[in-house]
């Protein structure tokens, strides 16, 4: 593989892992917010906006984890058909699936960025007690959606060029039914 492509591959793989780490940090933030809200209730204090912040972290965690989960084979794939057909048909089906997935992901990114821009433009704020500018948590969703679209396109191009995708599953993650 040429050096610029190796650098691009390393950069993309690094981005996918960083997104996964950020998603994990969002989950820790959710736990922290819930514990702080519980402590506030027990002490008679009020923690305004805690449920809203937890919701923002949940959306961010979901979208930021998509690309990393795809690369680790943690998305649901129905492989019964793929295992029953030959290599050529399998490659055609996987190419079609990655092409459709990429198109849908980029379509979502297009409208999500318009959504975030509109929220920023009209200075939309949450209706909860936190009064957060909504473009901030929406931006994290958009970043995760862009990374998923890039990952799907990355797998599609790799599949077209080499004949195989880059999804790798750890043996530990595999179920007994596969």
CSV table of N, CA and C in Angstrom, one decimal:
chain,number,residue,atom,x,y,z
A,1,UNK,N,0.9,-1.2,0.0
A,1,UNK,CA,0.0,0.0,0.0
A,1,UNK,C,0.9,1.2,0.0
A,2,UNK,N,0.6,2.2,-0.9
A,2,UNK,CA,1.4,3.4,-0.9
A,2,UNK,C,1.4,4.2,0.4
A,3,UNK,N,2.4,4.9,0.7
A,3,UNK,CA,2.5,5.7,2.0
A,3,UNK,C,1.4,6.6,2.3
A,4,UNK,N,0.9,7.4,1.3
A,4,UNK,CA,-0.2,8.3,1.6
A,4,UNK,C,-1.5,7.5,2.0
A,5,UNK,N,-1.7,6.4,1.4
A,5,UNK,CA,-2.9,5.6,1.7
A,5,UNK,C,-2.7,5.0,3.1
A,6,UNK,N,-1.5,4.6,3.4
A,6,UNK,CA,-1.3,4.0,4.8
A,6,UNK,C,-1.5,5.1,5.8
A,7,UNK,N,-1.1,6.4,5.6
A,7,UNK,CA,-1.3,7.5,6.5
A,7,UNK,C,-2.8,7.7,6.6
A,8,UNK,N,-3.6,7.7,5.5
A,8,UNK,CA,-5.0,7.9,5.5
A,8,UNK,C,-5.7,6.8,6.3
A,9,UNK,N,-5.3,5.6,6.1
A,9,UNK,CA,-5.8,4.4,6.8
A,9,UNK,C,-5.6,4.6,8.3
A,10,UNK,N,-4.4,4.9,8.7
A,10,UNK,CA,-4.1,5.1,10.1
A,10,UNK,C,-4.9,6.3,10.7
A,11,UNK,N,-5.1,7.3,10.0
A,11,UNK,CA,-5.9,8.5,10.4
A,11,UNK,C,-7.3,8.1,10.6
A,12,UNK,N,-7.9,7.4,9.7
A,12,UNK,CA,-9.3,6.9,9.8
A,12,UNK,C,-9.5,6.0,10.9
A,13,UNK,N,-8.6,5.0,11.1
A,13,UNK,CA,-8.7,4.1,12.2
A,13,UNK,C,-8.6,4.8,13.5
A,14,UNK,N,-7.7,5.8,13.6
A,14,UNK,CA,-7.6,6.5,14.8
A,14,UNK,C,-8.9,7.3,15.1
A,15,UNK,N,-9.5,7.9,14.1
A,15,UNK,CA,-10.7,8.7,14.3
A,15,UNK,C,-11.8,7.8,14.8
A,16,UNK,N,-11.9,6.6,14.2
A,16,UNK,CA,-12.9,5.6,14.7
A,16,UNK,C,-12.8,5.2,16.1
A,17,UNK,N,-11.5,5.0,16.5
A,17,UNK,CA,-11.2,4.6,17.9
A,17,UNK,C,-11.5,5.8,18.9
A,18,UNK,N,-11.1,7.0,18.5
A,18,UNK,CA,-11.3,8.2,19.3
A,18,UNK,C,-12.8,8.4,19.5
A,19,UNK,N,-13.6,8.2,18.4
A,19,UNK,CA,-15.1,8.4,18.5
A,19,UNK,C,-15.6,7.3,19.5
A,20,UNK,N,-15.1,6.1,19.5
A,20,UNK,CA,-15.5,5.1,20.4
A,20,UNK,C,-15.2,5.5,21.9
A,21,UNK,N,-14.0,6.0,22.1
A,21,UNK,CA,-13.6,6.5,23.4
A,21,UNK,C,-14.5,7.6,23.9
A,22,UNK,N,-14.8,8.6,23.0
A,22,UNK,CA,-15.7,9.7,23.3
A,22,UNK,C,-17.1,9.2,23.7
A,23,UNK,N,-17.6,8.1,22.9
A,23,UNK,CA,-18.9,7.5,23.3
A,23,UNK,C,-18.9,6.9,24.6
A,24,UNK,N,-17.8,6.2,25.0
A,24,UNK,CA,-17.7,5.7,26.3
A,24,UNK,C,-17.6,6.7,27.4
A,25,UNK,N,-17.0,7.9,27.1
A,25,UNK,CA,-16.9,9.0,28.0
A,25,UNK,C,-18.3,9.6,28.2
A,26,UNK,N,-19.1,9.6,27.2
A,26,UNK,CA,-20.5,10.1,27.3
A,26,UNK,C,-21.3,9.1,28.2
A,27,UNK,N,-21.1,7.8,28.1
A,27,UNK,CA,-21.8,6.9,29.0
A,27,UNK,C,-21.4,7.1,30.4
A,28,UNK,N,-20.1,7.4,30.7
A,28,UNK,CA,-19.6,7.7,32.0
A,28,UNK,C,-20.3,9.0,32.5
A,29,UNK,N,-20.4,10.0,31.6
A,29,UNK,CA,-21.1,11.2,32.0
A,29,UNK,C,-22.5,11.0,32.4
A,30,UNK,N,-23.2,10.1,31.6
A,30,UNK,CA,-24.6,9.8,32.0
A,30,UNK,C,-24.7,9.2,33.4
A,31,UNK,N,-23.8,8.2,33.7
A,31,UNK,CA,-23.8,7.7,35.0
A,31,UNK,C,-23.5,8.7,36.1
A,32,UNK,N,-22.6,9.6,35.8
A,32,UNK,CA,-22.2,10.7,36.8
A,32,UNK,C,-23.4,11.6,37.0
A,33,UNK,N,-24.1,12.0,35.9
A,33,UNK,CA,-25.3,12.8,36.0
A,33,UNK,C,-26.4,12.2,36.8
A,34,UNK,N,-26.6,10.9,36.6
A,34,UNK,CA,-27.7,10.2,37.3
A,34,UNK,C,-27.4,10.1,38.8
A,35,UNK,N,-26.1,9.8,39.1
A,35,UNK,CA,-25.7,9.7,40.5
A,35,UNK,C,-25.8,11.1,41.2
A,36,UNK,N,-25.4,12.1,40.5
A,36,UNK,CA,-25.5,13.5,41.0
A,36,UNK,C,-26.9,13.9,41.3
A,37,UNK,N,-27.8,13.5,40.3
A,37,UNK,CA,-29.2,13.8,40.5
A,37,UNK,C,-29.8,13.1,41.7
A,38,UNK,N,-29.4,11.8,41.9
A,38,UNK,CA,-29.9,11.1,43.0
A,38,UNK,C,-29.4,11.7,44.3
A,39,UNK,N,-28.1,12.1,44.4
A,39,UNK,CA,-27.6,12.8,45.6
A,39,UNK,C,-28.3,14.1,45.8
A,40,UNK,N,-28.6,14.8,44.8
A,40,UNK,CA,-29.3,16.1,44.9
A,40,UNK,C,-30.7,15.9,45.5
A,41,UNK,N,-31.4,14.8,45.1
A,41,UNK,CA,-32.7,14.5,45.6
A,41,UNK,C,-32.6,14.2,47.0
A,42,UNK,N,-31.7,13.3,47.4
A,42,UNK,CA,-31.5,12.8,48.8
A,42,UNK,C,-31.2,14.0,49.7
A,43,UNK,N,-30.5,15.0,49.2
A,43,UNK,CA,-30.1,16.1,50.1
A,43,UNK,C,-31.1,17.3,50.0
A,44,UNK,N,-32.2,17.1,49.2
A,44,UNK,CA,-33.2,18.2,49.1
A,44,UNK,C,-32.8,19.3,48.1
A,45,UNK,N,-31.7,19.1,47.4
A,45,UNK,CA,-31.3,20.1,46.5
A,45,UNK,C,-31.9,19.8,45.1
A,46,UNK,N,-31.7,20.8,44.2
A,46,UNK,CA,-32.2,20.6,42.8
A,46,UNK,C,-31.0,20.7,41.9
A,47,UNK,N,-31.0,19.8,40.9
A,47,UNK,CA,-30.0,19.8,39.9
A,47,UNK,C,-30.7,20.0,38.6
A,48,UNK,N,-30.9,21.3,38.2
A,48,UNK,CA,-31.7,21.6,37.1
A,48,UNK,C,-31.0,21.1,35.8
A,49,UNK,N,-31.7,20.5,34.9
A,49,UNK,CA,-31.3,20.1,33.6
A,49,UNK,C,-30.5,18.8,33.6
A,50,UNK,N,-30.4,18.1,34.7
A,50,UNK,CA,-29.7,16.8,34.7
A,50,UNK,C,-30.3,15.8,33.7
A,51,UNK,N,-31.6,15.6,33.7
A,51,UNK,CA,-32.1,14.7,32.7
A,51,UNK,C,-31.9,15.1,31.2
A,52,UNK,N,-31.9,16.4,31.0
A,52,UNK,CA,-31.6,16.9,29.7
A,52,UNK,C,-30.2,16.6,29.3
A,53,UNK,N,-29.2,16.9,30.2
A,53,UNK,CA,-27.8,16.7,29.9
A,53,UNK,C,-27.6,15.2,29.7
A,54,UNK,N,-28.3,14.3,30.4
A,54,UNK,CA,-28.1,12.9,30.2
A,54,UNK,C,-28.7,12.5,28.9
A,55,UNK,N,-29.8,13.1,28.5
A,55,UNK,CA,-30.3,12.8,27.1
A,55,UNK,C,-29.4,13.2,26.0
A,56,UNK,N,-28.7,14.4,26.2
A,56,UNK,CA,-27.8,14.8,25.2
A,56,UNK,C,-26.6,13.9,25.1
A,57,UNK,N,-26.1,13.4,26.3
A,57,UNK,CA,-25.0,12.5,26.3
A,57,UNK,C,-25.4,11.2,25.7
A,58,UNK,N,-26.6,10.7,25.9
A,58,UNK,CA,-27.1,9.5,25.3
A,58,UNK,C,-27.1,9.6,23.8
A,59,UNK,N,-27.6,10.7,23.2
A,59,UNK,CA,-27.6,10.8,21.8
A,59,UNK,C,-26.2,10.9,21.2
A,60,UNK,N,-25.3,11.6,21.9
A,60,UNK,CA,-23.9,11.7,21.5
A,60,UNK,C,-23.2,10.4,21.6
A,61,UNK,N,-23.4,9.6,22.7
A,61,UNK,CA,-22.8,8.3,22.8
A,61,UNK,C,-23.3,7.4,21.7
A,62,UNK,N,-24.6,7.4,21.4
A,62,UNK,CA,-25.1,6.5,20.3
A,62,UNK,C,-24.4,6.8,19.0
A,63,UNK,N,-24.4,8.1,18.6
A,63,UNK,CA,-23.9,8.4,17.3
A,63,UNK,C,-22.4,8.3,17.2
A,64,UNK,N,-21.7,8.7,18.2
A,64,UNK,CA,-20.2,8.6,18.2
A,64,UNK,C,-19.8,7.1,18.2
A,65,UNK,N,-20.6,6.2,18.7
A,65,UNK,CA,-20.2,4.8,18.7
A,65,UNK,C,-20.4,4.1,17.4
A,66,UNK,N,-21.2,4.6,16.5
A,66,UNK,CA,-21.6,3.9,15.3
A,66,UNK,C,-20.4,3.5,14.5
A,67,UNK,N,-19.5,4.4,14.2
A,67,UNK,CA,-18.4,4.0,13.3
A,67,UNK,C,-17.4,3.0,13.9
A,68,UNK,N,-17.1,3.1,15.2
A,68,UNK,CA,-16.3,2.2,15.9
A,68,UNK,C,-17.0,0.8,16.0
A,69,UNK,N,-18.3,0.8,16.2
A,69,UNK,CA,-19.0,-0.5,16.3
A,69,UNK,C,-19.0,-1.1,14.9
A,70,UNK,N,-19.1,-0.4,13.9
A,70,UNK,CA,-19.1,-1.0,12.5
A,70,UNK,C,-17.8,-1.7,12.2
A,71,UNK,N,-16.7,-1.0,12.6
A,71,UNK,CA,-15.4,-1.6,12.3
A,71,UNK,C,-15.1,-2.8,13.1
A,72,UNK,N,-15.7,-2.9,14.3
A,72,UNK,CA,-15.5,-4.1,15.2
A,72,UNK,C,-16.5,-5.2,14.9
A,73,UNK,N,-17.4,-5.0,14.0
A,73,UNK,CA,-18.4,-6.0,13.7
A,73,UNK,C,-19.5,-6.1,14.7
A,74,UNK,N,-19.8,-5.0,15.4
A,74,UNK,CA,-20.8,-5.1,16.4
A,74,UNK,C,-22.2,-4.6,15.9
A,75,UNK,N,-22.3,-4.2,14.7
A,75,UNK,CA,-23.6,-3.9,14.1
A,75,UNK,C,-24.3,-5.3,13.7
A,76,UNK,N,-25.6,-5.3,13.7
A,76,UNK,CA,-26.3,-6.6,13.4
A,76,UNK,C,-26.1,-6.8,11.9
A,77,UNK,N,-25.6,-7.9,11.5
A,77,UNK,CA,-25.5,-8.3,10.1
A,77,UNK,C,-26.1,-9.7,10.0
A,78,UNK,N,-27.1,-9.8,9.1
A,78,UNK,CA,-27.7,-11.1,8.8
A,78,UNK,C,-26.8,-11.8,7.8
A,79,UNK,N,-26.0,-12.8,8.2
A,79,UNK,CA,-25.1,-13.4,7.3
A,79,UNK,C,-25.5,-14.8,6.9
A,80,UNK,N,-26.8,-15.2,7.1
A,80,UNK,CA,-27.2,-16.5,6.6
A,80,UNK,C,-27.2,-16.6,5.1
A,81,UNK,N,-27.7,-15.6,4.5
A,81,UNK,CA,-27.6,-15.5,3.0
A,81,UNK,C,-26.2,-15.4,2.5
A,82,UNK,N,-25.4,-14.6,3.1
A,82,UNK,CA,-24.0,-14.4,2.7
A,82,UNK,C,-23.2,-15.7,2.8
A,83,UNK,N,-23.5,-16.5,3.8
A,83,UNK,CA,-22.8,-17.7,4.0
A,83,UNK,C,-23.2,-18.8,3.0
A,84,UNK,N,-24.4,-18.6,2.5
A,84,UNK,CA,-25.0,-19.7,1.6
A,84,UNK,C,-24.6,-19.5,0.1
A,85,UNK,N,-24.1,-18.3,-0.2
A,85,UNK,CA,-23.8,-18.0,-1.7
A,85,UNK,C,-22.3,-18.0,-1.9
A,86,UNK,N,-21.9,-18.0,-3.2
A,86,UNK,CA,-20.5,-18.1,-3.6
A,86,UNK,C,-19.9,-16.7,-3.4
A,87,UNK,N,-18.6,-16.7,-3.6
A,87,UNK,CA,-17.8,-15.5,-3.4
A,87,UNK,C,-18.2,-14.3,-4.3
A,88,UNK,N,-18.5,-14.6,-5.5
A,88,UNK,CA,-18.9,-13.5,-6.4
A,88,UNK,C,-20.2,-12.9,-6.0
A,89,UNK,N,-21.2,-13.7,-5.7
A,89,UNK,CA,-22.5,-13.2,-5.3
A,89,UNK,C,-22.4,-12.5,-4.0
A,90,UNK,N,-21.6,-13.1,-3.1
A,90,UNK,CA,-21.4,-12.5,-1.8
A,90,UNK,C,-20.8,-11.1,-1.9
A,91,UNK,N,-19.8,-10.9,-2.8
A,91,UNK,CA,-19.2,-9.6,-3.0
A,91,UNK,C,-20.2,-8.6,-3.6
A,92,UNK,N,-21.0,-9.1,-4.5
A,92,UNK,CA,-22.1,-8.2,-5.1
A,92,UNK,C,-23.1,-7.8,-4.0
A,93,UNK,N,-23.5,-8.7,-3.2
A,93,UNK,CA,-24.5,-8.3,-2.1
A,93,UNK,C,-23.9,-7.4,-1.1
A,94,UNK,N,-22.6,-7.6,-0.7
A,94,UNK,CA,-22.0,-6.7,0.2
A,94,UNK,C,-21.7,-5.4,-0.4
A,95,UNK,N,-21.4,-5.3,-1.6
A,95,UNK,CA,-21.2,-4.0,-2.3
A,95,UNK,C,-22.5,-3.3,-2.4
A,96,UNK,N,-23.6,-3.9,-2.7
A,96,UNK,CA,-24.9,-3.3,-2.7
A,96,UNK,C,-25.3,-2.8,-1.4
A,97,UNK,N,-25.0,-3.6,-0.3
A,97,UNK,CA,-25.4,-3.2,1.0
A,97,UNK,C,-24.6,-2.0,1.5
A,98,UNK,N,-23.3,-2.0,1.3
A,98,UNK,CA,-22.4,-0.9,1.7
A,98,UNK,C,-22.8,0.4,0.8
A,99,UNK,N,-23.1,0.2,-0.4
A,99,UNK,CA,-23.5,1.3,-1.3
A,99,UNK,C,-24.8,2.0,-0.7
A,100,UNK,N,-25.8,1.2,-0.4
A,100,UNK,CA,-27.1,1.7,0.1
A,100,UNK,C,-26.8,2.3,1.5
A,101,UNK,N,-26.1,1.6,2.3
A,101,UNK,CA,-25.8,2.2,3.6
A,101,UNK,C,-25.0,3.5,3.6
A,102,UNK,N,-24.1,3.6,2.7
A,102,UNK,CA,-23.3,4.9,2.5
A,102,UNK,C,-24.2,6.0,2.0
A,103,UNK,N,-25.1,5.7,1.0
A,103,UNK,CA,-26.0,6.7,0.5
A,103,UNK,C,-27.0,7.2,1.6
A,104,UNK,N,-27.5,6.3,2.3
A,104,UNK,CA,-28.5,6.6,3.4
A,104,UNK,C,-27.7,7.5,4.5
A,105,UNK,N,-26.5,7.1,4.8
A,105,UNK,CA,-25.8,7.8,5.8
A,105,UNK,C,-25.4,9.2,5.4
A,106,UNK,N,-25.0,9.3,4.1
A,106,UNK,CA,-24.7,10.7,3.6
A,106,UNK,C,-25.9,11.5,3.4
A,107,UNK,N,-27.0,10.9,3.1
A,107,UNK,CA,-28.3,11.6,3.0
A,107,UNK,C,-28.7,12.1,4.4
A,108,UNK,N,-28.5,11.3,5.4
A,108,UNK,CA,-28.8,11.7,6.8
A,108,UNK,C,-27.9,12.9,7.2
A,109,UNK,N,-26.6,12.8,6.9
A,109,UNK,CA,-25.6,13.8,7.2
A,109,UNK,C,-26.0,15.1,6.6
A,110,UNK,N,-26.5,15.1,5.3
A,110,UNK,CA,-26.9,16.3,4.6
A,110,UNK,C,-28.0,17.0,5.3
A,111,UNK,N,-29.0,16.3,5.7
A,111,UNK,CA,-30.1,16.9,6.4
A,111,UNK,C,-29.8,17.2,7.9
A,112,UNK,N,-28.9,16.4,8.5
A,112,UNK,CA,-28.6,16.7,9.9
A,112,UNK,C,-27.8,18.0,10.0
A,113,UNK,N,-26.9,18.2,9.0
A,113,UNK,CA,-26.1,19.5,9.1
A,113,UNK,C,-27.0,20.7,8.8
A,114,UNK,N,-28.0,20.5,8.0
A,114,UNK,CA,-29.0,21.6,7.8
A,114,UNK,C,-29.8,21.9,9.1
A,115,UNK,N,-30.1,20.8,9.8
A,115,UNK,CA,-30.8,20.9,11.0
A,115,UNK,C,-30.0,21.6,12.1
A,116,UNK,N,-28.7,21.2,12.2
A,116,UNK,CA,-27.8,21.9,13.2
A,116,UNK,C,-27.6,23.3,12.8
A,117,UNK,N,-27.4,23.6,11.6
A,117,UNK,CA,-27.2,25.0,11.1
A,117,UNK,C,-28.5,25.9,11.4
A,118,UNK,N,-29.6,25.3,11.2
A,118,UNK,CA,-30.9,26.0,11.4
A,118,UNK,C,-31.0,26.3,12.9
A,119,UNK,N,-30.7,25.3,13.8
A,119,UNK,CA,-30.8,25.5,15.2
A,119,UNK,C,-29.8,26.6,15.7
A,120,UNK,N,-28.7,26.6,15.1
A,120,UNK,CA,-27.7,27.7,15.4
A,120,UNK,C,-28.1,29.0,14.9
A,121,UNK,N,-28.7,29.1,13.7
A,121,UNK,CA,-29.1,30.3,13.1
A,121,UNK,C,-30.2,31.0,13.9
A,122,UNK,N,-31.2,30.3,14.3
A,122,UNK,CA,-32.3,30.9,15.1
A,122,UNK,C,-32.1,30.9,16.6
A,123,UNK,N,-30.9,30.4,17.0
A,123,UNK,CA,-30.5,30.3,18.4
A,123,UNK,C,-31.5,29.5,19.2
A,124,UNK,N,-31.8,28.4,18.7
A,124,UNK,CA,-32.8,27.5,19.4
A,124,UNK,C,-32.3,27.0,20.7
A,125,UNK,N,-33.0,27.1,21.8
A,125,UNK,CA,-32.6,26.6,23.1
A,125,UNK,C,-33.6,25.5,23.6
A,126,UNK,N,-33.1,24.7,24.5
A,126,UNK,CA,-33.9,23.6,25.0
A,126,UNK,C,-35.0,24.2,25.8
A,127,UNK,N,-36.1,23.4,25.9
A,127,UNK,CA,-37.3,23.8,26.7
A,127,UNK,C,-37.2,23.5,28.2
A,128,UNK,N,-36.1,22.7,28.5
A,128,UNK,CA,-35.9,22.4,29.9
A,128,UNK,C,-35.3,23.5,30.7
A,129,UNK,N,-35.0,23.2,32.0
A,129,UNK,CA,-34.4,24.2,32.9
A,129,UNK,C,-33.0,24.5,32.5
A,130,UNK,N,-32.3,23.7,31.7
A,130,UNK,CA,-30.9,24.0,31.4
A,130,UNK,C,-30.7,25.1,30.4
A,131,UNK,N,-31.7,25.3,29.5
A,131,UNK,CA,-31.6,26.4,28.5
A,131,UNK,C,-30.3,26.3,27.7
A,132,UNK,N,-30.0,25.1,27.2
A,132,UNK,CA,-28.8,24.9,26.4
A,132,UNK,C,-29.1,25.2,25.0
A,133,UNK,N,-28.2,25.8,24.3
A,133,UNK,CA,-28.3,26.0,22.9
A,133,UNK,C,-28.3,24.7,22.2
A,134,UNK,N,-29.3,24.3,21.5
A,134,UNK,CA,-29.5,22.9,21.0
A,134,UNK,C,-28.5,22.6,19.9
A,135,UNK,N,-27.9,23.5,19.2
A,135,UNK,CA,-26.9,23.2,18.2
A,135,UNK,C,-25.7,22.5,18.8
A,136,UNK,N,-25.4,22.7,20.1
A,136,UNK,CA,-24.2,22.0,20.7
A,136,UNK,C,-24.4,20.5,20.8
A,137,UNK,N,-25.4,20.0,21.4
A,137,UNK,CA,-25.6,18.5,21.4
A,137,UNK,C,-25.9,18.0,20.1
A,138,UNK,N,-26.6,18.8,19.2
A,138,UNK,CA,-26.9,18.3,17.9
A,138,UNK,C,-25.6,18.1,17.1
A,139,UNK,N,-24.6,19.0,17.3
A,139,UNK,CA,-23.3,18.9,16.6
A,139,UNK,C,-22.6,17.6,16.9
A,140,UNK,N,-22.7,17.1,18.1
A,140,UNK,CA,-22.1,15.8,18.5
A,140,UNK,C,-22.8,14.7,17.7
A,141,UNK,N,-24.1,14.8,17.5
A,141,UNK,CA,-24.8,13.8,16.7
A,141,UNK,C,-24.3,13.9,15.3
A,142,UNK,N,-24.1,15.1,14.8
A,142,UNK,CA,-23.7,15.3,13.4
A,142,UNK,C,-22.3,14.7,13.2
A,143,UNK,N,-21.4,14.9,14.1
A,143,UNK,CA,-20.0,14.4,14.0
A,143,UNK,C,-20.1,12.9,14.0
A,144,UNK,N,-20.9,12.2,14.8
A,144,UNK,CA,-21.0,10.8,14.8
A,144,UNK,C,-21.6,10.3,13.5
A,145,UNK,N,-22.6,11.0,12.9
A,145,UNK,CA,-23.2,10.6,11.7
A,145,UNK,C,-22.2,10.7,10.5
A,146,UNK,N,-21.4,11.8,10.5
A,146,UNK,CA,-20.3,12.0,9.5
A,146,UNK,C,-19.3,10.8,9.6
A,147,UNK,N,-18.9,10.5,10.8
A,147,UNK,CA,-18.0,9.4,11.0
A,147,UNK,C,-18.5,8.0,10.5
A,148,UNK,N,-19.8,7.8,10.7
A,148,UNK,CA,-20.5,6.6,10.2
A,148,UNK,C,-20.5,6.6,8.7
A,149,UNK,N,-20.9,7.7,8.1
A,149,UNK,CA,-20.9,7.8,6.7
A,149,UNK,C,-19.5,7.6,6.1
A,150,UNK,N,-18.5,8.2,6.7
A,150,UNK,CA,-17.1,8.0,6.2
A,150,UNK,C,-16.7,6.5,6.3
A,151,UNK,N,-17.1,5.9,7.5
A,151,UNK,CA,-16.7,4.5,7.7
A,151,UNK,C,-17.4,3.6,6.7
A,152,UNK,N,-18.7,3.8,6.4
A,152,UNK,CA,-19.4,3.0,5.4
A,152,UNK,C,-18.8,3.2,4.0
A,153,UNK,N,-18.5,4.4,3.7
A,153,UNK,CA,-17.8,4.7,2.4
A,153,UNK,C,-16.5,4.1,2.3
A,154,UNK,N,-15.7,4.1,3.4
A,154,UNK,CA,-14.4,3.5,3.5
A,154,UNK,C,-14.5,2.0,3.2
A,155,UNK,N,-15.5,1.3,3.9
A,155,UNK,CA,-15.6,-0.1,3.6
A,155,UNK,C,-16.1,-0.4,2.2
A,156,UNK,N,-16.9,0.5,1.7
A,156,UNK,CA,-17.4,0.3,0.3
A,156,UNK,C,-16.2,0.4,-0.7
A,157,UNK,N,-15.4,1.4,-0.6
A,157,UNK,CA,-14.2,1.5,-1.5
A,157,UNK,C,-13.3,0.4,-1.3
A,158,UNK,N,-13.0,0.0,0.0
A,158,UNK,CA,-12.1,-1.1,0.2
A,158,UNK,C,-12.6,-2.4,-0.4
A,159,UNK,N,-13.9,-2.6,-0.3
A,159,UNK,CA,-14.6,-3.8,-0.9
A,159,UNK,C,-14.5,-3.8,-2.4
A,160,UNK,N,-14.7,-2.7,-3.0
A,160,UNK,CA,-14.6,-2.6,-4.5
A,160,UNK,C,-13.2,-2.8,-4.9
A,161,UNK,N,-12.2,-2.2,-4.2
A,161,UNK,CA,-10.8,-2.3,-4.7
A,161,UNK,C,-10.2,-3.7,-4.4
A,162,UNK,N,-10.4,-4.2,-3.2
A,162,UNK,CA,-9.7,-5.5,-2.7
A,162,UNK,C,-10.6,-6.7,-2.8
A,163,UNK,N,-11.9,-6.5,-2.8
A,163,UNK,CA,-12.8,-7.7,-2.9
A,163,UNK,C,-13.3,-8.1,-1.5
A,164,UNK,N,-12.9,-7.4,-0.4
A,164,UNK,CA,-13.3,-7.7,0.9
A,164,UNK,C,-13.4,-6.5,1.7
A,165,UNK,N,-14.3,-6.5,2.7
A,165,UNK,CA,-14.5,-5.3,3.6
A,165,UNK,C,-13.5,-5.4,4.7
A,166,UNK,N,-13.5,-4.4,5.6
A,166,UNK,CA,-12.5,-4.4,6.7
A,166,UNK,C,-13.1,-4.7,8.0
A,167,UNK,N,-14.4,-5.1,8.1
A,167,UNK,CA,-15.0,-5.4,9.4
A,167,UNK,C,-14.4,-6.7,9.9
A,168,UNK,N,-13.9,-6.6,11.1
A,168,UNK,CA,-13.2,-7.7,11.8
A,168,UNK,C,-13.9,-7.9,13.2
A,169,UNK,N,-14.3,-9.1,13.5
A,169,UNK,CA,-14.9,-9.4,14.8
A,169,UNK,C,-13.9,-10.2,15.6
A,170,UNK,N,-13.9,-9.8,16.9
A,170,UNK,CA,-13.1,-10.6,17.8
A,170,UNK,C,-13.8,-11.9,18.1
A,171,UNK,N,-13.0,-13.0,18.3
A,171,UNK,CA,-13.6,-14.3,18.6
A,171,UNK,C,-14.4,-14.2,19.9
A,172,UNK,N,-14.0,-13.4,20.8
A,172,UNK,CA,-14.6,-13.3,22.1
A,172,UNK,C,-16.0,-12.7,21.9
A,173,UNK,N,-16.2,-11.8,20.9
A,173,UNK,CA,-17.5,-11.2,20.7
A,173,UNK,C,-18.5,-12.1,20.0
A,174,UNK,N,-18.1,-13.1,19.3
A,174,UNK,CA,-19.0,-14.0,18.5
A,174,UNK,C,-19.9,-14.8,19.4
A,175,UNK,N,-21.1,-14.9,19.0
A,175,UNK,CA,-22.1,-15.7,19.7
A,175,UNK,C,-21.9,-17.2,19.4
A,176,UNK,N,-22.5,-18.0,20.1
A,176,UNK,CA,-22.4,-19.4,19.9
A,176,UNK,C,-23.2,-19.9,18.7
A,177,UNK,N,-24.2,-19.0,18.3
A,177,UNK,CA,-25.1,-19.4,17.2
A,177,UNK,C,-24.5,-19.1,15.8
A,178,UNK,N,-23.3,-18.5,15.7
A,178,UNK,CA,-22.8,-18.2,14.4
A,178,UNK,C,-21.9,-19.3,13.8
